[in-house]
mmCIF file of C-alpha atoms in Angstrom:
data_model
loop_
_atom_site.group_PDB
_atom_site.id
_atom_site.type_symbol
_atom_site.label_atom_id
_atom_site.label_comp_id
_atom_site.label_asym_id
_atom_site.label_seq_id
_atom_site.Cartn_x
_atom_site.Cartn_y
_atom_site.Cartn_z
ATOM 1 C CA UNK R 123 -24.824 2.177 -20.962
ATOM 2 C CA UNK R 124 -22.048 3.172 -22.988
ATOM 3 C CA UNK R 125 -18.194 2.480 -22.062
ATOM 4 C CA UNK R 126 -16.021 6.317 -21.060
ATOM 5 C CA UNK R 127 -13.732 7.466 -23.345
ATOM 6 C CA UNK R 128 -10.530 8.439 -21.792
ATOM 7 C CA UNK R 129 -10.826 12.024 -22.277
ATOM 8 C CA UNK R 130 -13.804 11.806 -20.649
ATOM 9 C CA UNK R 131 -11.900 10.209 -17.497
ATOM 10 C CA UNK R 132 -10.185 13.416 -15.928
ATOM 11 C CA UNK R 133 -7.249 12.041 -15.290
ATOM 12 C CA UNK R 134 -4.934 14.209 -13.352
ATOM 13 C CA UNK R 135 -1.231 15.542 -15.000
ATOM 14 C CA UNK R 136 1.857 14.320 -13.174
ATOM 15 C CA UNK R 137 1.675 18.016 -11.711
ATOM 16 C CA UNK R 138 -2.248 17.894 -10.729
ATOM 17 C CA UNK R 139 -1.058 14.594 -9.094
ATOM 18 C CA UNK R 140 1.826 15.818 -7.071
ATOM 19 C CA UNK R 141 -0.401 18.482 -5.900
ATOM 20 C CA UNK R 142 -3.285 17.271 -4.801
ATOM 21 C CA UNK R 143 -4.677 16.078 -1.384
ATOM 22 C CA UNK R 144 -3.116 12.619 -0.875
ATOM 23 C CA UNK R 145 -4.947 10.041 1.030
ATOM 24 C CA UNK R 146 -3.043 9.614 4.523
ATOM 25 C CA UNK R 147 -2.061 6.141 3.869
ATOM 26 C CA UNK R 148 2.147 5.206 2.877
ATOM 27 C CA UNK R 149 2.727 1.451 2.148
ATOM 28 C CA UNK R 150 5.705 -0.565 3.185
ATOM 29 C CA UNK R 151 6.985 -3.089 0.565
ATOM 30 C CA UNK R 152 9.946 -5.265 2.359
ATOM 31 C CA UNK R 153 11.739 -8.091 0.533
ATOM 32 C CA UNK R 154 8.962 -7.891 -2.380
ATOM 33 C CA UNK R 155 10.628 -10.294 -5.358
ATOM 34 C CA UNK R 156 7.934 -9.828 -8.191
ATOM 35 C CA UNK R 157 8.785 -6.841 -9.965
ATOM 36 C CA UNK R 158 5.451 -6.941 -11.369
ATOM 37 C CA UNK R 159 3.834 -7.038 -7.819
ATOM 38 C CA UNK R 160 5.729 -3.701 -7.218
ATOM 39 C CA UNK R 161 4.570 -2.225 -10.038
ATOM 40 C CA UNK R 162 0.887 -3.285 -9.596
ATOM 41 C CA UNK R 163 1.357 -1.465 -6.531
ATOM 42 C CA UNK R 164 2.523 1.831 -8.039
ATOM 43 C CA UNK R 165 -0.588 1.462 -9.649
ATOM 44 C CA UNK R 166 -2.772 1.174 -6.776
ATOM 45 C CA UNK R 167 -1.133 4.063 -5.032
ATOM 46 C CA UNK R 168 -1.975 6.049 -7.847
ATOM 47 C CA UNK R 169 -5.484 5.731 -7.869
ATOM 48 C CA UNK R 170 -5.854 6.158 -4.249
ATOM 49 C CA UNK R 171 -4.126 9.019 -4.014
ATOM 50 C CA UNK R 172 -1.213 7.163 -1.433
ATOM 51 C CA UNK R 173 1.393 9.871 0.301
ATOM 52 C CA UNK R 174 4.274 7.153 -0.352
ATOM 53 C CA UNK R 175 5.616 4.135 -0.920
ATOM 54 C CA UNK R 176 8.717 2.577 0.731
ATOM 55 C CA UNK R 177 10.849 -0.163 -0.888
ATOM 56 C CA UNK R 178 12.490 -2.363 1.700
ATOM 57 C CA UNK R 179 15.142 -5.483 1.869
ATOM 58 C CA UNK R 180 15.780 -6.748 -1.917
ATOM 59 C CA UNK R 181 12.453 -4.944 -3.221
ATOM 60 C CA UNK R 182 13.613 -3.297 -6.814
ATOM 61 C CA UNK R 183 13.377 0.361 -7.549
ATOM 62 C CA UNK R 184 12.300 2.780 -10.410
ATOM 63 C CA UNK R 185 13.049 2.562 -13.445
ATOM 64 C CA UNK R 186 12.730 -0.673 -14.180
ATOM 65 C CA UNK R 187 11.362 -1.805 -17.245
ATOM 66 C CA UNK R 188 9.493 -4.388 -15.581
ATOM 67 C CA UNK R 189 8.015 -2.858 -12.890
ATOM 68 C CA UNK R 190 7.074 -0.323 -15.673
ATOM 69 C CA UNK R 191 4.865 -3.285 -17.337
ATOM 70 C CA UNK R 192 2.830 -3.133 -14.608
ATOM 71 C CA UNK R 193 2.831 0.448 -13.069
ATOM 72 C CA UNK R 194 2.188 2.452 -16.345
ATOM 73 C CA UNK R 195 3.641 5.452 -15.406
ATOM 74 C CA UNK R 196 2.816 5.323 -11.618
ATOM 75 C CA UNK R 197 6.306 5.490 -10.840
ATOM 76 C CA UNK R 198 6.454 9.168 -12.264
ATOM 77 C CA UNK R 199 3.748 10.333 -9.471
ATOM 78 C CA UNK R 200 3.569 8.494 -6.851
ATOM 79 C CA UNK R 201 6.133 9.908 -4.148
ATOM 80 C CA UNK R 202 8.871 6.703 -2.992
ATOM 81 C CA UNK R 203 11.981 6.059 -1.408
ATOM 82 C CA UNK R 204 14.657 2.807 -1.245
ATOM 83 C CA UNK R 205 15.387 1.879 2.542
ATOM 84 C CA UNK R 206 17.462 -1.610 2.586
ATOM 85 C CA UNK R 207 16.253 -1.942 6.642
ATOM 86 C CA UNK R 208 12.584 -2.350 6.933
ATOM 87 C CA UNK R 209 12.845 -2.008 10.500
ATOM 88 C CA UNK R 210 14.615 1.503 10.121
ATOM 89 C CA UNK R 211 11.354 2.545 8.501
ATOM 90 C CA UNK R 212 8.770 1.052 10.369
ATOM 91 C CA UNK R 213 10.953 3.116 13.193
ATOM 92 C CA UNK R 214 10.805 6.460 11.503
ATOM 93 C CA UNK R 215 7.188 6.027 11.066
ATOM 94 C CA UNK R 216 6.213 5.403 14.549
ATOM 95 C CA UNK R 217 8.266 8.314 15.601
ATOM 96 C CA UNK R 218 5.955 10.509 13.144
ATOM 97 C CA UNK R 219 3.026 9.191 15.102
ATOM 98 C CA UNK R 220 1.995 7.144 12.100
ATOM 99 C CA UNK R 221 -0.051 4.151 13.142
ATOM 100 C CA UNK R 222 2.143 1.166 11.327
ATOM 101 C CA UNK R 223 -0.025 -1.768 10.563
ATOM 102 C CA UNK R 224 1.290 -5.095 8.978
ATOM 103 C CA UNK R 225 -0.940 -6.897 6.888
ATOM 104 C CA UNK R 226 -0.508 -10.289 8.058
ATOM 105 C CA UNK R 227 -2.084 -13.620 9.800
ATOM 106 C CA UNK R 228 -0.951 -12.886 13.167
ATOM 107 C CA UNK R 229 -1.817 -13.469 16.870
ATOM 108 C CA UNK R 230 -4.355 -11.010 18.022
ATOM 109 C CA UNK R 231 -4.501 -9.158 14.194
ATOM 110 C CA UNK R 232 -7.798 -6.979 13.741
ATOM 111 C CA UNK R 233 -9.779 -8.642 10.665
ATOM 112 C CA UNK R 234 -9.822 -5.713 7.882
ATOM 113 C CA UNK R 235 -13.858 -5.246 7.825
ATOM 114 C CA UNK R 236 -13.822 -4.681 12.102
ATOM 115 C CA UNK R 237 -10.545 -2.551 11.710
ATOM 116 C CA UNK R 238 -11.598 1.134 12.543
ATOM 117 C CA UNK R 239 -9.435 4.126 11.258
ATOM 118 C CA UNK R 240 -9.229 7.524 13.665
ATOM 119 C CA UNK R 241 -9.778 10.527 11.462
ATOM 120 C CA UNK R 242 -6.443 12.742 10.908
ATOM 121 C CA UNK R 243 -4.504 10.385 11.773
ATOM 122 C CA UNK R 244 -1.641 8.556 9.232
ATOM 123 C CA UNK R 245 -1.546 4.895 8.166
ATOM 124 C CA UNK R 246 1.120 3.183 6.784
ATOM 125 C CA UNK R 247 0.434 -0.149 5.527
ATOM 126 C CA UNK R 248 3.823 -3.144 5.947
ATOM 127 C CA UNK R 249 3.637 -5.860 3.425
ATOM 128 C CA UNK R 250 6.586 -8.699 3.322
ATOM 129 C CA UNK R 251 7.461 -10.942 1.024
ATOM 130 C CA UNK R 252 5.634 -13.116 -1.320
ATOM 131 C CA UNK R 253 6.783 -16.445 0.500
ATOM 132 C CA UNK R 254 7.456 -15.357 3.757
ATOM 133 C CA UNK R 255 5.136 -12.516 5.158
ATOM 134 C CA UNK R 256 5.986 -9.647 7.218
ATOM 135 C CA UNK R 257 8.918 -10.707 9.136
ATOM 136 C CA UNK R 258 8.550 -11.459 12.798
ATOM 137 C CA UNK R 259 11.273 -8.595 13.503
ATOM 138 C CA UNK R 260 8.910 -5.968 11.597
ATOM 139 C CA UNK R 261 5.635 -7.691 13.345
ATOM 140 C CA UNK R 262 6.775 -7.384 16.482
ATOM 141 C CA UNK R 263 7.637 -3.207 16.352
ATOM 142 C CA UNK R 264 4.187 -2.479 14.200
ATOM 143 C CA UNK R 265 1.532 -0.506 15.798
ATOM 144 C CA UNK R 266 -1.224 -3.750 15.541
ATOM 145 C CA UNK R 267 -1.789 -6.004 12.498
ATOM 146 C CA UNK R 268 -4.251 -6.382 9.764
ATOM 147 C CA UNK R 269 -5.404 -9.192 8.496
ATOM 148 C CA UNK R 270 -7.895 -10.674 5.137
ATOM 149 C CA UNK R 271 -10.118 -12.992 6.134
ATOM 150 C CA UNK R 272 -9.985 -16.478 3.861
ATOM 151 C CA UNK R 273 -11.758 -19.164 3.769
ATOM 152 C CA UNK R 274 -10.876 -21.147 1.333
ATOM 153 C CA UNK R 275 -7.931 -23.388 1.666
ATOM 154 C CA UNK R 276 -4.463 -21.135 0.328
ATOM 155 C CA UNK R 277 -4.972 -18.550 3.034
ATOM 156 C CA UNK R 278 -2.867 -16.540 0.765
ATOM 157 C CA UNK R 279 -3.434 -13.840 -1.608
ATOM 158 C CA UNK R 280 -0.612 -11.636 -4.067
ATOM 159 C CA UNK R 281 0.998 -9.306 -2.720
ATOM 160 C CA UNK R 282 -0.448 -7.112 -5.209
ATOM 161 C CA UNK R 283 -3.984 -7.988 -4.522
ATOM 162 C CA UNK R 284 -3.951 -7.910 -1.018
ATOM 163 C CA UNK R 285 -2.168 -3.739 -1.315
ATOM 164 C CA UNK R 286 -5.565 -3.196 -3.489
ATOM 165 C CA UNK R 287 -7.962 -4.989 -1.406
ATOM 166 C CA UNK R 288 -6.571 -3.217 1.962
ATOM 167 C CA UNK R 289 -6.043 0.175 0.612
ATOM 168 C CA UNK R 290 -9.573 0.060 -1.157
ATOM 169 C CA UNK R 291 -11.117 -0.884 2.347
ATOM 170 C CA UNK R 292 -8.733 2.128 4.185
ATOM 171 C CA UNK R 293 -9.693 4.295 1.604
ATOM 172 C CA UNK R 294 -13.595 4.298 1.921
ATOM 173 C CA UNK R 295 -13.520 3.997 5.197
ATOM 174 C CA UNK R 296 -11.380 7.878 5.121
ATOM 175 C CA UNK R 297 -13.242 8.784 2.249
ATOM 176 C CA UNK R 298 -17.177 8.312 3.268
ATOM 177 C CA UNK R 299 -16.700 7.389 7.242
ATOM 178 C CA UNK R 300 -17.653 3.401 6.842
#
């Protein structure tokens, strides 16, 4: 076994990027502090191919040099847009008969391995603050909720880890029908 060079990784041009397929999943960032979180993000979208990303509340925007530490260039292809009112989003969405989901410990949330996705149809992922969640206001106009199962005794992850560990499970699910 023999570690890939990067030539040999085919990574797609900012222009291959823009143009290709994207994976029919947006994510929601509200009232995200860590500007390293929102770049790890970027990064995520990236490699899944995400439509969008929407920065919410006092979430920072592009360029930044330190959401650049952690987004390496993301923020050149993935597609976003600044909204200060999360709710205003989550609004728009619905109306576009995207299915808005926030990933959070909720009453009656789905647990991500028993959620099931309905082909051609658009997700778009709400993740809140590092401290306090999704907001109540934003819970309570989502489509359902998502939520990580824990068991150990934080029942917390990153923001930044939870975006990967959701859109990973979204993604192969839309990808290979799991």
């Amino acid at each position: 076994m023999r570690k890939l060079e990067n030539s040999e990784l085919e990574r797609k041009s900012i222009e291959a990027f823009k143009e290709a397929e994207k994976t029919p999943i947006s994510i929601v960032l509200d009232d995200i502090r860590s500007l390293h979180n929102i770049g790890s993000v970027f990064r995520t979208a990236d490699a899944f191919l995400i439509e969008k990303i929407y920065l919410c509340g006092i979430t920072a925007i592009p360029p930044n040099k330190e959401i650049n530490k952690t987004a390496l260039g993301a923020t050149e292809t993935v597609s976003w847009e600044y909204n200060p009112d999360v709710l205003e989003i989550i609004k728009k969405l619905k109306e576009e008969n995207i299915a808005v989901l926030a990933i959070e410990q909720v009453e009656n949330s789905i647990f991500l391995q028993d959620y099931k996705i309905e082909k051609n149809k658009k997700y778009a992922l709400v993740f809140g603050n590092e401290v306090h969640g999704v907001s109540q206001e934003a819970v309570a106009i989502c489509n359902g909720s998502i939520e990580i199962p824990q068991l150990g005794t934080k029942h917390s992850l990153n923001i930044s880890v939870s975006a990967g560990i959701v859109v990973w499970d979204l993604f192969k699910k839309m990808k290979w029908n799991l």
